[in-house]
Short mmCIF file of C-alpha atoms in Angstrom, two decimals:
data_model
loop_
_atom_site.label_atom_id
_atom_site.label_comp_id
_atom_site.label_asym_id
_atom_site.label_seq_id
_atom_site.Cartn_x
_atom_site.Cartn_y
_atom_site.Cartn_z
CA MET A 1 -62.45 -25.31 -45.39
CA ARG A 2 -59.20 -25.33 -47.29
CA GLU A 3 -56.03 -23.54 -46.18
CA ARG A 4 -55.81 -19.90 -47.03
CA PRO A 5 -53.47 -19.29 -50.00
CA PRO A 6 -50.93 -16.46 -49.66
CA GLY A 7 -52.39 -13.10 -50.70
CA CYS A 8 -55.89 -14.55 -51.16
CA LYS A 9 -58.50 -12.06 -52.53
CA THR A 10 -60.80 -14.55 -54.30
CA VAL A 11 -63.57 -16.66 -52.72
CA PHE A 12 -65.52 -19.65 -53.97
CA VAL A 13 -69.30 -19.35 -53.53
CA GLY A 14 -71.33 -22.57 -53.97
CA GLY A 15 -74.97 -23.52 -53.39
CA LEU A 16 -76.39 -20.55 -55.32
CA PRO A 17 -79.97 -20.74 -56.62
CA GLU A 18 -80.18 -21.81 -60.27
CA ASN A 19 -82.03 -18.64 -61.23
CA ALA A 20 -79.49 -16.32 -59.52
CA ASN A 21 -77.77 -13.85 -61.85
CA GLU A 22 -74.64 -11.67 -61.59
CA ALA A 23 -76.62 -8.61 -60.45
CA LEU A 24 -78.00 -10.54 -57.51
CA ILE A 25 -74.49 -11.73 -56.53
CA VAL A 26 -73.20 -8.15 -56.70
CA GLU A 27 -76.13 -6.99 -54.58
CA VAL A 28 -75.38 -9.55 -51.85
CA PHE A 29 -71.52 -9.59 -51.78
CA GLY A 30 -70.97 -5.97 -52.88
CA GLN A 31 -71.99 -4.83 -49.39
CA LEU A 32 -68.86 -6.52 -47.97
CA GLY A 33 -66.35 -4.65 -50.13
CA GLU A 34 -65.42 -3.54 -53.62
CA ILE A 35 -65.51 -6.37 -56.20
CA ILE A 36 -63.03 -6.58 -59.07
CA ALA A 37 -64.47 -9.49 -61.07
CA ILE A 38 -67.10 -12.24 -60.89
CA ARG A 39 -66.73 -15.51 -62.80
CA LYS A 40 -70.12 -17.31 -62.73
CA SER A 41 -70.42 -20.90 -63.86
CA LYS A 42 -73.43 -22.51 -65.56
CA LYS A 43 -73.83 -24.60 -62.47
CA ASN A 44 -74.70 -23.27 -59.01
CA PHE A 45 -71.31 -21.70 -58.05
CA CYS A 46 -69.10 -18.69 -58.88
CA HIS A 47 -65.72 -17.06 -58.01
CA ILE A 48 -65.65 -13.51 -56.65
CA ARG A 49 -62.41 -11.46 -56.56
CA PHE A 50 -62.30 -8.52 -54.15
CA VAL A 51 -59.99 -5.50 -54.02
CA GLU A 52 -58.77 -6.02 -50.43
CA GLU A 53 -57.76 -9.19 -48.60
CA PHE A 54 -59.74 -8.47 -45.43
CA THR A 55 -63.01 -8.54 -47.47
CA VAL A 56 -62.48 -12.30 -47.89
CA ASP A 57 -62.77 -12.76 -44.11
CA ARG A 58 -66.11 -10.92 -44.15
CA ALA A 59 -67.43 -13.07 -47.02
CA LEU A 60 -66.67 -16.27 -45.11
CA PHE A 61 -69.30 -15.32 -42.49
CA LEU A 62 -72.03 -15.76 -45.14
CA SER A 63 -71.24 -19.44 -45.51
CA GLY A 64 -74.18 -21.64 -44.35
CA TYR A 65 -76.97 -19.07 -44.89
CA ARG A 66 -80.01 -19.95 -47.06
CA MET A 67 -80.73 -17.75 -50.08
CA ARG A 68 -84.21 -17.30 -51.63
CA LEU A 69 -85.28 -15.16 -54.57
CA GLY A 70 -88.25 -13.09 -53.50
CA SER A 71 -91.13 -15.04 -51.96
CA SER A 72 -90.90 -17.94 -54.36
CA THR A 73 -90.76 -21.44 -52.90
CA ASP A 74 -89.53 -23.03 -56.11
CA LYS A 75 -86.47 -25.22 -55.75
CA LYS A 76 -84.63 -23.29 -58.46
CA ASP A 77 -85.08 -20.04 -56.53
CA THR A 78 -83.54 -21.32 -53.25
CA GLY A 79 -80.12 -22.53 -52.18
CA ARG A 80 -77.70 -22.84 -49.22
CA LEU A 81 -74.48 -20.83 -49.59
CA HIS A 82 -71.00 -22.35 -49.10
CA VAL A 83 -68.15 -19.79 -49.10
CA ASP A 84 -64.48 -20.90 -49.06
CA PHE A 85 -61.02 -19.67 -50.03
CA ALA A 86 -60.10 -19.93 -53.72
CA GLN A 87 -56.61 -20.13 -55.23
CA ALA A 88 -56.15 -17.67 -58.08
CA ARG A 89 -53.03 -17.01 -60.14
CA ASP A 90 -53.61 -13.27 -60.10
CA ASP A 91 -53.65 -13.19 -56.29
CA LEU A 92 -50.45 -15.27 -56.10
CA TYR A 93 -48.70 -13.05 -58.67
CA GLU A 94 -49.61 -9.85 -56.80
CA TRP A 95 -48.50 -11.40 -53.49
CA GLU A 96 -45.11 -12.43 -54.98
CA CYS A 97 -44.60 -8.96 -56.44
CA ARG A 98 -45.38 -7.43 -53.08
CA GLN A 99 -42.94 -9.77 -51.31
CA ARG A 100 -40.18 -8.92 -53.81
CA LEU A 101 -40.84 -5.24 -53.19
CA TYR A 102 -40.54 -5.76 -49.41
CA ALA A 103 -37.29 -7.72 -49.88
CA ARG A 104 -35.83 -4.94 -52.04
CA GLU A 105 -36.77 -2.35 -49.46
CA GLU A 106 -35.24 -4.49 -46.67
CA ARG A 107 -31.99 -4.94 -48.63
CA HIS A 108 -31.83 -1.25 -49.32
CA ARG A 109 -32.47 -0.42 -45.67
CA ARG A 110 -29.80 -2.91 -44.51
CA ARG A 111 -27.30 -1.55 -47.03
CA MET A 112 -27.94 2.00 -45.89
CA GLU A 113 -27.48 0.86 -42.27
CA GLU A 114 -24.18 -0.86 -43.08
CA ASP A 115 -22.95 2.18 -45.01
CA ARG A 116 -23.83 4.37 -42.08
CA PHE A 117 -21.89 2.26 -39.56
CA ARG A 118 -18.97 1.35 -41.85
CA PRO A 119 -15.76 3.17 -40.94
CA PRO A 120 -14.51 5.59 -43.53
CA SER A 121 -12.00 4.18 -45.99
CA PRO A 122 -8.43 5.42 -45.60
CA PRO A 123 -7.20 7.99 -48.07
CA PRO A 124 -5.31 6.59 -51.07
CA ILE A 125 -1.52 6.48 -50.86
CA VAL A 126 0.24 8.51 -53.54
CA HIS A 127 2.78 6.79 -55.77
CA TYR A 128 6.48 7.45 -55.34
CA SER A 129 8.15 10.28 -57.21
CA ASP A 130 11.01 12.65 -56.47
CA HIS A 131 8.62 15.52 -55.86
CA GLU A 132 6.44 13.47 -53.49
CA CYS A 133 9.59 12.22 -51.74
CA SER A 134 10.76 15.78 -51.00
CA LEU A 135 7.30 16.72 -49.72
CA LEU A 136 7.19 13.60 -47.55
CA GLY A 137 10.58 14.44 -46.02
CA ASP A 138 9.23 17.82 -44.90
CA LYS A 139 6.06 16.21 -43.48
CA ILE A 140 8.08 13.72 -41.44
CA LYS A 141 9.91 16.60 -39.77
CA ASP A 142 6.56 18.24 -38.96
CA GLU A 143 5.10 16.92 -35.72
CA ALA A 144 1.46 17.43 -36.75
CA ALA A 145 1.72 15.45 -40.01
CA PHE A 146 4.19 12.82 -38.75
CA ALA A 147 1.71 9.92 -38.40
CA GLU A 148 0.32 10.31 -41.93
CA ALA A 149 3.79 10.74 -43.42
CA VAL A 150 5.18 7.63 -41.70
CA ASN A 151 2.21 5.62 -43.02
CA VAL A 152 3.06 6.71 -46.58
CA LEU A 153 6.74 5.86 -46.03
CA LEU A 154 5.82 2.40 -44.73
CA THR A 155 3.61 1.79 -47.77
CA TRP A 156 6.38 2.80 -50.16
CA VAL A 157 8.90 0.50 -48.48
CA GLU A 158 6.47 -2.43 -48.48
CA ARG A 159 5.67 -1.85 -52.16
CA GLY A 160 9.34 -2.16 -53.01
CA GLU A 161 9.93 1.39 -54.19
CA VAL A 162 13.48 1.39 -52.78
CA ASN A 163 16.29 1.02 -55.32
CA ARG A 164 19.89 2.13 -55.67
CA ARG A 165 18.97 5.46 -57.24
CA ASN A 166 16.66 6.62 -54.43
CA ALA A 167 18.21 4.70 -51.50
CA ASN A 168 19.73 7.93 -50.09
CA ASN A 169 16.34 9.63 -50.07
CA PHE A 170 14.76 6.74 -48.17
CA TYR A 171 17.68 6.67 -45.76
CA SER A 172 17.23 10.37 -44.96
CA MET A 173 13.48 9.87 -44.37
CA ILE A 174 14.11 6.89 -42.08
CA GLN A 175 16.73 8.95 -40.22
CA SER A 176 14.20 11.75 -39.75
CA SER A 177 11.64 9.30 -38.38
CA ASN A 178 14.28 7.96 -35.98
CA SER A 179 15.05 11.46 -34.72
CA HIS A 180 11.36 11.83 -33.88
CA ILE A 181 11.90 9.34 -31.03
CA ARG A 182 13.56 12.06 -28.96
CA GLN A 183 10.49 14.25 -29.24
CA LEU A 184 8.29 11.33 -28.21
CA MET A 185 10.45 10.64 -25.18
CA SER A 186 10.32 14.31 -24.16
CA HIS A 187 6.52 14.27 -24.51
CA LYS A 188 6.36 11.13 -22.39
CA ALA A 189 8.50 12.71 -19.68
CA ALA A 190 6.28 15.82 -19.68
CA HIS A 191 3.13 13.68 -19.35
CA GLU A 192 4.70 11.68 -16.53
CA LYS A 193 5.54 14.93 -14.76
CA GLU A 194 1.95 16.11 -15.20
CA LEU A 195 0.76 12.77 -13.81
CA GLU A 196 2.94 13.17 -10.74
CA VAL A 197 1.64 16.71 -10.20
CA ALA A 198 -1.95 15.48 -10.56
CA LYS A 199 -1.26 12.67 -8.07
CA ASP A 200 0.12 15.17 -5.57
CA LYS A 201 -2.93 17.43 -6.01
CA PHE A 202 -5.23 14.43 -5.60
CA LYS A 203 -3.46 13.35 -2.41
CA THR A 204 -3.61 16.86 -0.90
CA ALA A 205 -7.31 17.22 -1.81
CA LEU A 206 -8.06 13.75 -0.44
CA SER A 207 -6.27 14.52 2.83
CA GLY A 208 -8.30 17.74 3.14
CA ILE A 209 -11.53 15.82 2.53
CA LEU A 210 -10.53 13.26 5.15
CA ALA A 211 -9.86 16.03 7.68
CA GLN A 212 -13.36 17.42 7.07
CA PHE A 213 -14.80 13.89 7.43
CA GLU A 214 -13.02 13.58 10.77
CA GLN A 215 -14.54 16.88 11.91
CA ILE A 216 -18.03 15.74 10.89
CA VAL A 217 -17.62 12.40 12.66
CA SER A 218 -16.37 14.19 15.80
CA VAL A 219 -19.48 16.38 15.68
CA PHE A 220 -21.69 13.26 15.57
CA HIS A 221 -19.76 11.72 18.47
CA ALA A 222 -20.17 14.90 20.53
CA ALA A 223 -23.89 14.94 19.76
CA SER A 224 -24.23 11.29 20.82
CA LYS A 225 -23.00 12.05 24.34
CA GLN A 226 -25.55 12.17 27.14
CA LYS A 227 -25.30 15.95 27.64
CA ALA A 228 -26.79 16.65 24.22
CA TRP A 229 -28.38 13.27 23.42
CA ASP A 230 -31.13 13.55 26.04
CA HIS A 231 -32.50 16.76 24.53
CA PHE A 232 -33.21 15.22 21.09
CA SER A 233 -36.43 13.46 20.17
CA LYS A 234 -36.64 9.79 19.20
CA ALA A 235 -36.84 10.49 15.44
CA GLN A 236 -33.94 12.95 15.66
CA ARG A 237 -31.82 10.40 17.52
CA LYS A 238 -32.58 7.80 14.86
CA ASN A 239 -31.54 10.20 12.08
CA LEU A 240 -28.39 11.23 13.94
CA ASP A 241 -27.38 7.60 14.47
CA MET A 242 -27.96 6.77 10.80
CA TRP A 243 -26.00 9.83 9.62
CA ARG A 244 -23.12 8.99 11.96
CA LYS A 245 -22.86 5.43 10.59
CA GLN A 246 -22.91 6.67 6.99
CA ALA A 247 -20.23 9.27 7.70
CA GLU A 248 -18.02 6.67 9.42
CA GLU A 249 -18.37 4.24 6.48
CA ILE A 250 -17.48 6.93 3.94
CA ARG A 251 -14.55 8.07 6.09
CA ASN A 252 -13.22 4.49 6.37
CA MET A 253 -13.48 4.01 2.60
CA GLN A 254 -11.55 7.21 1.94
CA ASN A 255 -8.94 6.23 4.53
CA GLU A 256 -8.44 2.86 2.85
CA GLU A 257 -8.03 4.55 -0.53
CA LEU A 258 -5.43 6.96 0.84
CA MET A 259 -3.58 4.14 2.61
CA GLY A 260 -3.58 2.13 -0.61
CA ILE A 261 -1.98 5.03 -2.48
CA ARG A 262 0.68 5.42 0.20
CA ARG A 263 1.31 1.67 0.24
CA GLU A 264 1.87 1.66 -3.53
CA GLU A 265 4.35 4.51 -3.20
CA GLU A 266 6.21 2.69 -0.42
CA MET A 267 6.36 -0.48 -2.53
CA GLU A 268 7.77 1.49 -5.46
CA MET A 269 10.37 3.04 -3.19
CA SER A 270 11.31 -0.36 -1.74
CA ASP A 271 11.64 -1.81 -5.25
CA ASP A 272 13.99 1.02 -6.18
CA ASP A 273 16.03 0.43 -3.01
CA MET A 274 16.25 -3.29 -3.73
CA GLU A 275 17.50 -2.58 -7.24
CA ASP A 276 20.11 -0.17 -5.87
CA THR A 277 21.34 -2.48 -3.08
CA HIS A 278 21.35 -5.66 -5.20
CA ASP A 279 24.59 -7.59 -4.75
CA PRO A 280 25.96 -8.82 -8.07
CA ASP A 281 28.11 -11.49 -6.38
CA ASP A 282 25.05 -13.46 -5.22
CA SER A 283 23.70 -13.90 -8.75
CA GLY A 284 26.48 -16.27 -9.81
CA PRO A 285 25.59 -19.48 -7.90
CA VAL A 286 21.85 -18.91 -8.35
CA ALA A 287 22.29 -18.54 -12.11
CA GLN A 288 24.38 -21.71 -12.17
CA VAL A 289 21.67 -23.62 -10.28
CA GLU A 290 19.00 -22.36 -12.67
CA ALA A 291 21.12 -23.37 -15.66
CA LEU A 292 21.62 -26.83 -14.17
CA LYS A 293 17.85 -27.18 -13.65
CA GLU A 294 17.13 -26.21 -17.26
CA GLU A 295 19.76 -28.64 -18.53
CA ASN A 296 18.34 -31.40 -16.34
CA ASP A 297 14.83 -30.79 -17.73
CA SER A 298 16.09 -30.86 -21.32
CA LEU A 299 17.98 -34.12 -20.68
CA ARG A 300 14.89 -35.64 -19.12
CA CYS A 301 12.81 -34.70 -22.20
CA GLN A 302 15.45 -36.23 -24.48
CA LEU A 303 15.44 -39.44 -22.44
CA ASP A 304 11.65 -39.66 -22.73
CA ALA A 305 11.94 -39.22 -26.49
CA TYR A 306 14.51 -42.05 -26.66
CA ARG A 307 12.24 -44.32 -24.67
CA ASN A 308 9.28 -43.59 -26.91
CA GLU A 309 11.31 -44.32 -30.03
CA VAL A 310 12.57 -47.62 -28.59
CA GLU A 311 9.02 -48.62 -27.68
CA LEU A 312 7.83 -47.81 -31.20
CA LEU A 313 10.65 -49.91 -32.64
CA LYS A 314 9.71 -52.80 -30.37
CA GLN A 315 6.05 -52.54 -31.37
CA GLU A 316 6.91 -52.49 -35.07
CA GLN A 317 9.18 -55.51 -34.59
CA GLY A 318 6.40 -57.36 -32.72
CA LYS A 319 3.90 -56.62 -35.51
CA ASN A 320 6.34 -57.84 -38.13
CA GLN A 321 6.91 -61.03 -36.16
CA GLU A 322 3.15 -61.63 -35.91
CA HIS A 323 2.55 -61.20 -39.64
CA THR A 324 5.67 -63.07 -40.82
CA PRO A 325 6.69 -66.61 -39.82
CA PRO A 326 9.72 -66.85 -37.51
CA GLN A 327 12.96 -67.01 -39.47
CA HIS A 328 16.22 -67.21 -37.62
CA SER A 329 18.59 -65.41 -39.94
CA GLU A 330 21.30 -62.80 -39.88
CA GLU A 331 18.73 -60.00 -39.93
CA ASP A 332 17.35 -61.09 -36.53
CA THR A 333 20.81 -61.16 -35.01
CA ILE A 334 21.58 -57.71 -36.46
CA ARG A 335 18.35 -56.33 -35.01
CA GLN A 336 19.10 -57.84 -31.64
CA GLN A 337 22.54 -56.29 -31.71
CA GLN A 338 21.03 -52.95 -32.60
CA LEU A 339 18.52 -53.17 -29.76
CA THR A 340 21.22 -54.08 -27.26
CA PHE A 341 23.32 -51.17 -28.52
CA LEU A 342 20.38 -48.78 -28.04
CA GLN A 343 19.71 -50.18 -24.56
CA GLN A 344 23.33 -49.69 -23.62
CA ALA A 345 23.22 -46.13 -24.92
CA LEU A 346 20.09 -45.43 -22.85
CA GLN A 347 21.69 -46.92 -19.74
CA GLY A 348 24.74 -44.71 -20.24
CA MET A 349 22.51 -41.66 -20.61
CA GLN A 350 20.63 -42.56 -17.44
CA LYS A 351 23.92 -42.85 -15.55
CA GLN A 352 24.98 -39.45 -16.87
CA LEU A 353 21.67 -37.96 -15.73
CA LEU A 354 22.11 -39.44 -12.26
CA LYS A 355 25.61 -37.97 -12.05
CA MET A 356 24.32 -34.58 -13.13
CA ARG A 357 21.61 -34.72 -10.47
CA GLU A 358 24.12 -35.61 -7.76
CA GLU A 359 26.36 -32.73 -8.83
CA LYS A 360 23.39 -30.41 -8.80
CA LYS A 361 22.43 -31.49 -5.26
CA GLN A 362 26.01 -31.02 -4.06
CA ARG A 363 26.17 -27.52 -5.54
CA GLU A 364 22.82 -26.60 -3.99
CA ALA A 365 24.08 -27.86 -0.60
CA GLU A 366 27.26 -25.80 -0.96
CA LEU A 367 25.21 -22.75 -1.93
CA GLU A 368 22.93 -23.18 1.10
CA LYS A 369 25.96 -23.62 3.35
CA SER A 370 27.53 -20.42 2.04
CA VAL A 371 24.25 -18.55 2.54
CA GLU A 372 24.00 -19.83 6.14
CA ASP A 373 27.58 -18.76 6.82
CA LYS A 374 26.81 -15.34 5.47
CA GLN A 375 23.72 -15.05 7.67
CA GLN A 376 25.74 -16.11 10.73
CA LEU A 377 28.35 -13.46 9.95
CA GLU A 378 25.63 -10.80 9.63
CA SER A 379 24.13 -11.84 12.98
CA GLN A 380 27.56 -11.70 14.62
CA LEU A 381 28.10 -8.24 13.19
CA GLU A 382 24.75 -7.05 14.59
CA THR A 383 25.46 -8.47 18.11
CA SER A 384 28.93 -6.95 18.43
CA PRO A 385 28.80 -3.44 16.97
CA ARG A 386 31.74 -2.22 19.04
CA ASP A 387 34.34 -4.52 17.55
CA ASP A 388 33.83 -3.26 14.00
CA ARG A 389 37.30 -3.78 12.79
CA GLY A 390 37.75 -7.28 14.25
CA SER A 391 34.34 -8.40 12.98
CA GLU A 392 35.04 -7.04 9.48
CA GLU A 393 38.34 -8.90 9.34
CA SER A 394 36.79 -12.18 10.58
CA ALA A 395 33.87 -11.82 8.14
CA ASP A 396 36.31 -11.23 5.29
CA GLN A 397 38.34 -14.27 6.29
CA VAL A 398 35.30 -16.53 6.60
CA SER A 399 33.78 -15.30 3.31
CA GLU A 400 37.14 -15.78 1.59
CA ALA A 401 37.38 -19.29 3.06
CA THR A 402 33.86 -20.21 1.92
CA ALA A 403 34.50 -18.74 -1.53
CA LEU A 404 37.75 -20.70 -1.79
CA GLU A 405 35.94 -23.88 -0.76
CA VAL A 406 33.20 -23.37 -3.37
CA VAL A 407 35.73 -22.51 -6.07
CA SER A 408 37.91 -25.51 -5.18
CA CYS A 409 34.91 -27.84 -5.22
CA SER A 410 33.69 -26.51 -8.56
CA GLN A 411 37.20 -26.70 -9.99
CA GLU A 412 37.62 -30.29 -8.79
CA LYS A 413 34.32 -31.30 -10.37
CA GLU A 414 34.48 -29.30 -13.57
CA SER A 415 38.19 -29.38 -14.38
CA LEU A 416 40.31 -32.51 -14.57
CA PRO A 417 44.05 -32.74 -15.20
CA PRO A 418 44.98 -33.13 -18.84
CA GLU A 419 46.48 -36.58 -18.14
CA LYS A 420 43.07 -38.01 -17.13
CA ILE A 421 41.11 -36.45 -20.02
CA PRO A 422 40.63 -39.21 -22.67
CA SER A 423 41.43 -38.36 -26.26
CA SER A 424 37.98 -38.68 -27.84
CA PRO A 425 36.19 -36.92 -30.72
CA VAL A 426 33.27 -36.29 -28.32
CA TYR A 427 34.25 -33.34 -26.13
CA SER A 428 31.33 -33.08 -23.69
CA GLU A 429 28.30 -34.88 -22.34
CA ARG A 430 26.05 -32.74 -24.49
CA GLU A 431 27.80 -33.97 -27.63
CA ALA A 432 27.50 -37.57 -26.36
CA LEU A 433 23.76 -37.03 -25.98
CA LEU A 434 23.59 -35.56 -29.49
CA VAL A 435 25.44 -38.64 -30.84
CA GLY A 436 22.90 -40.93 -29.18
CA ILE A 437 19.93 -38.92 -30.51
CA ILE A 438 21.33 -38.77 -34.06
CA SER A 439 22.16 -42.50 -33.99
CA THR A 440 18.60 -43.37 -32.97
CA PHE A 441 17.15 -40.97 -35.56
CA LEU A 442 19.29 -42.32 -38.44
CA HIS A 443 18.64 -45.92 -37.38
CA VAL A 444 14.92 -45.29 -37.98
CA HIS A 445 15.82 -43.83 -41.45
CA PRO A 446 17.88 -46.62 -43.13
CA PHE A 447 18.21 -44.66 -46.40
CA GLY A 448 19.83 -41.74 -44.59
CA ALA A 449 18.76 -38.15 -43.96
CA SER A 450 20.04 -34.74 -44.98
CA ILE A 451 21.76 -32.43 -42.53
CA GLU A 452 18.77 -30.03 -42.66
CA TYR A 453 16.35 -32.85 -41.75
CA ILE A 454 18.54 -33.89 -38.80
CA PHE A 455 18.89 -30.27 -37.66
CA SER A 456 15.09 -29.71 -37.78
CA TYR A 457 14.60 -32.78 -35.55
CA LEU A 458 17.29 -31.71 -33.09
CA GLN A 459 16.01 -28.13 -32.94
CA GLN A 460 12.73 -29.39 -31.45
CA LEU A 461 14.75 -30.78 -28.52
CA ASP A 462 17.38 -28.04 -28.20
CA THR A 463 16.82 -24.60 -29.72
CA LYS A 464 20.42 -23.44 -29.07
CA ILE A 465 21.96 -25.87 -31.55
CA ASN A 466 22.92 -24.86 -35.08
CA THR A 467 23.68 -26.68 -38.34
CA GLY A 468 27.44 -26.10 -38.15
CA GLN A 469 27.73 -27.89 -34.81
CA VAL A 470 25.78 -30.89 -36.11
CA GLY A 471 27.90 -31.13 -39.30
CA ALA A 472 31.18 -30.84 -37.36
CA LEU A 473 30.10 -33.52 -34.89
CA LEU A 474 29.11 -35.93 -37.67
CA GLY A 475 32.39 -35.27 -39.47
CA ARG A 476 34.44 -36.13 -36.35
CA LEU A 477 32.88 -39.62 -36.14
CA PRO A 478 33.62 -41.35 -39.50
CA CYS A 479 33.24 -44.83 -38.00
CA THR A 480 29.72 -44.04 -36.75
CA PHE A 481 28.29 -41.79 -39.49
CA ARG A 482 28.94 -41.84 -43.22
CA GLN A 483 28.00 -39.21 -45.83
CA GLU A 484 26.78 -40.44 -49.24
CA LEU A 485 25.50 -38.83 -52.42
CA THR A 486 22.04 -39.93 -53.56
CA GLY A 487 19.98 -39.00 -56.59
CA VAL A 488 20.76 -38.26 -60.24
CA GLY A 489 21.48 -34.98 -61.98
CA ALA A 490 19.74 -32.00 -60.43
CA SER A 491 18.30 -34.16 -57.63
CA LEU A 492 21.73 -34.92 -56.12
CA GLU A 493 21.61 -34.75 -52.33
CA LYS A 494 24.10 -35.43 -49.54
CA ARG A 495 22.72 -37.75 -46.91
CA TRP A 496 24.17 -39.03 -43.64
CA LYS A 497 23.78 -42.71 -42.71
CA PHE A 498 24.41 -44.58 -39.48
CA CYS A 499 27.25 -47.11 -39.88
CA GLY A 500 28.06 -47.80 -36.22
CA PHE A 501 27.36 -51.52 -36.44
CA GLU A 502 29.69 -51.88 -39.43
CA GLY A 503 32.38 -49.95 -37.53
CA ILE A 504 32.07 -52.36 -34.56
CA LYS A 505 32.48 -55.35 -36.86
CA THR A 506 35.57 -53.93 -38.57
CA LYS A 507 37.17 -53.05 -35.23
#
């Protein structure tokens, strides 16, 4: 048998007797279902089209039966039936129409479902006018319509409705919206007060429930004593034991909840006390140590960037040497000089980092020493409470001595006499690091770079730097950096170039 075509209502009937007519076919196959049309061929087969599709399945059961007209044994009056599916254009057309109808119904159903679950669209925002502006000012002052009015005001400002003529109106509306903050803060305070009242009620109710749980558990304990326990039956004892365990578990859970609430309140109170008793004098050295740590991390990141750039330069130089034959010329000597200069700069930066680390360790040691001295003074004060005055004076003297030592050490390290300070255009180690970074960056860009390009590169390493500092630093070093004009006409651009090697030769 062939595969069943979609929407099949037509069958092929072969092996009919030669003398069979259309009436005989209707008599045999009409019992299975209503027939629409019969197309009989001159040979021994025909096509029968039914009204329903399930009638085709019934007709297939007749395949293989012998058919004889009356009691005749003539060959033309007998035949063996063969029933199979037939492919008809009418059946396929009806099936396609039915599928399109189902698809339309499914799309309609899905669209109705989406429309039902889609949130409602917001109301349209009115356009700006003087009349609408006056109405909006009144709505902003009204607490009930404040949210809708502020949304309209925001839309007007984003549309660009503000101009010189109506700037005062917008200013008054913005001022009204700002005054609404006080109302919001008062509402918040009222809700917080209600929350505190509810917490107090909850705690009192919970404590009452716990007291009742304690009474119930005490009843179970009294019942479990031998005086009363011997009079209960075995099933009653089992139930009493189970009820006692359940009551104890529930009581423990409620106790833990109440203790958790009290613990949270105590932690809040301790946090408030810590904020009140915080000593502002102790924040100075700690802040300095944190600043030193951040600066050390930033310097370490910059050093890693320098190393990566030097390695890239070495790799590019090695590739160029592999592709090009070795030529000993002035260019090689210049490159070697540049590499040695960069290596020297990196070595100097490493030395500066080591110095900074040593200073940081010394300051941390001094800070720890001062903290230990303070703890010793506190312990001495606790052990000798009678000599209050003498202990206070000694503590003041020791704290003053430690403070003077720390200040003197920091002054010796941070401040030098003006005779020993060298006259240099680079004022600090940070500027020396910036000079090294900019030199390496401009050496990679032989045609120069604009001040904005240099600033964007430096900002990735240090976010606190600005364009003015970079320009002033480059201007103070004319022998190292040179500014040139490049381009023609409207494309004129000022670019900075690295000229440090030329400056070394001239000097």
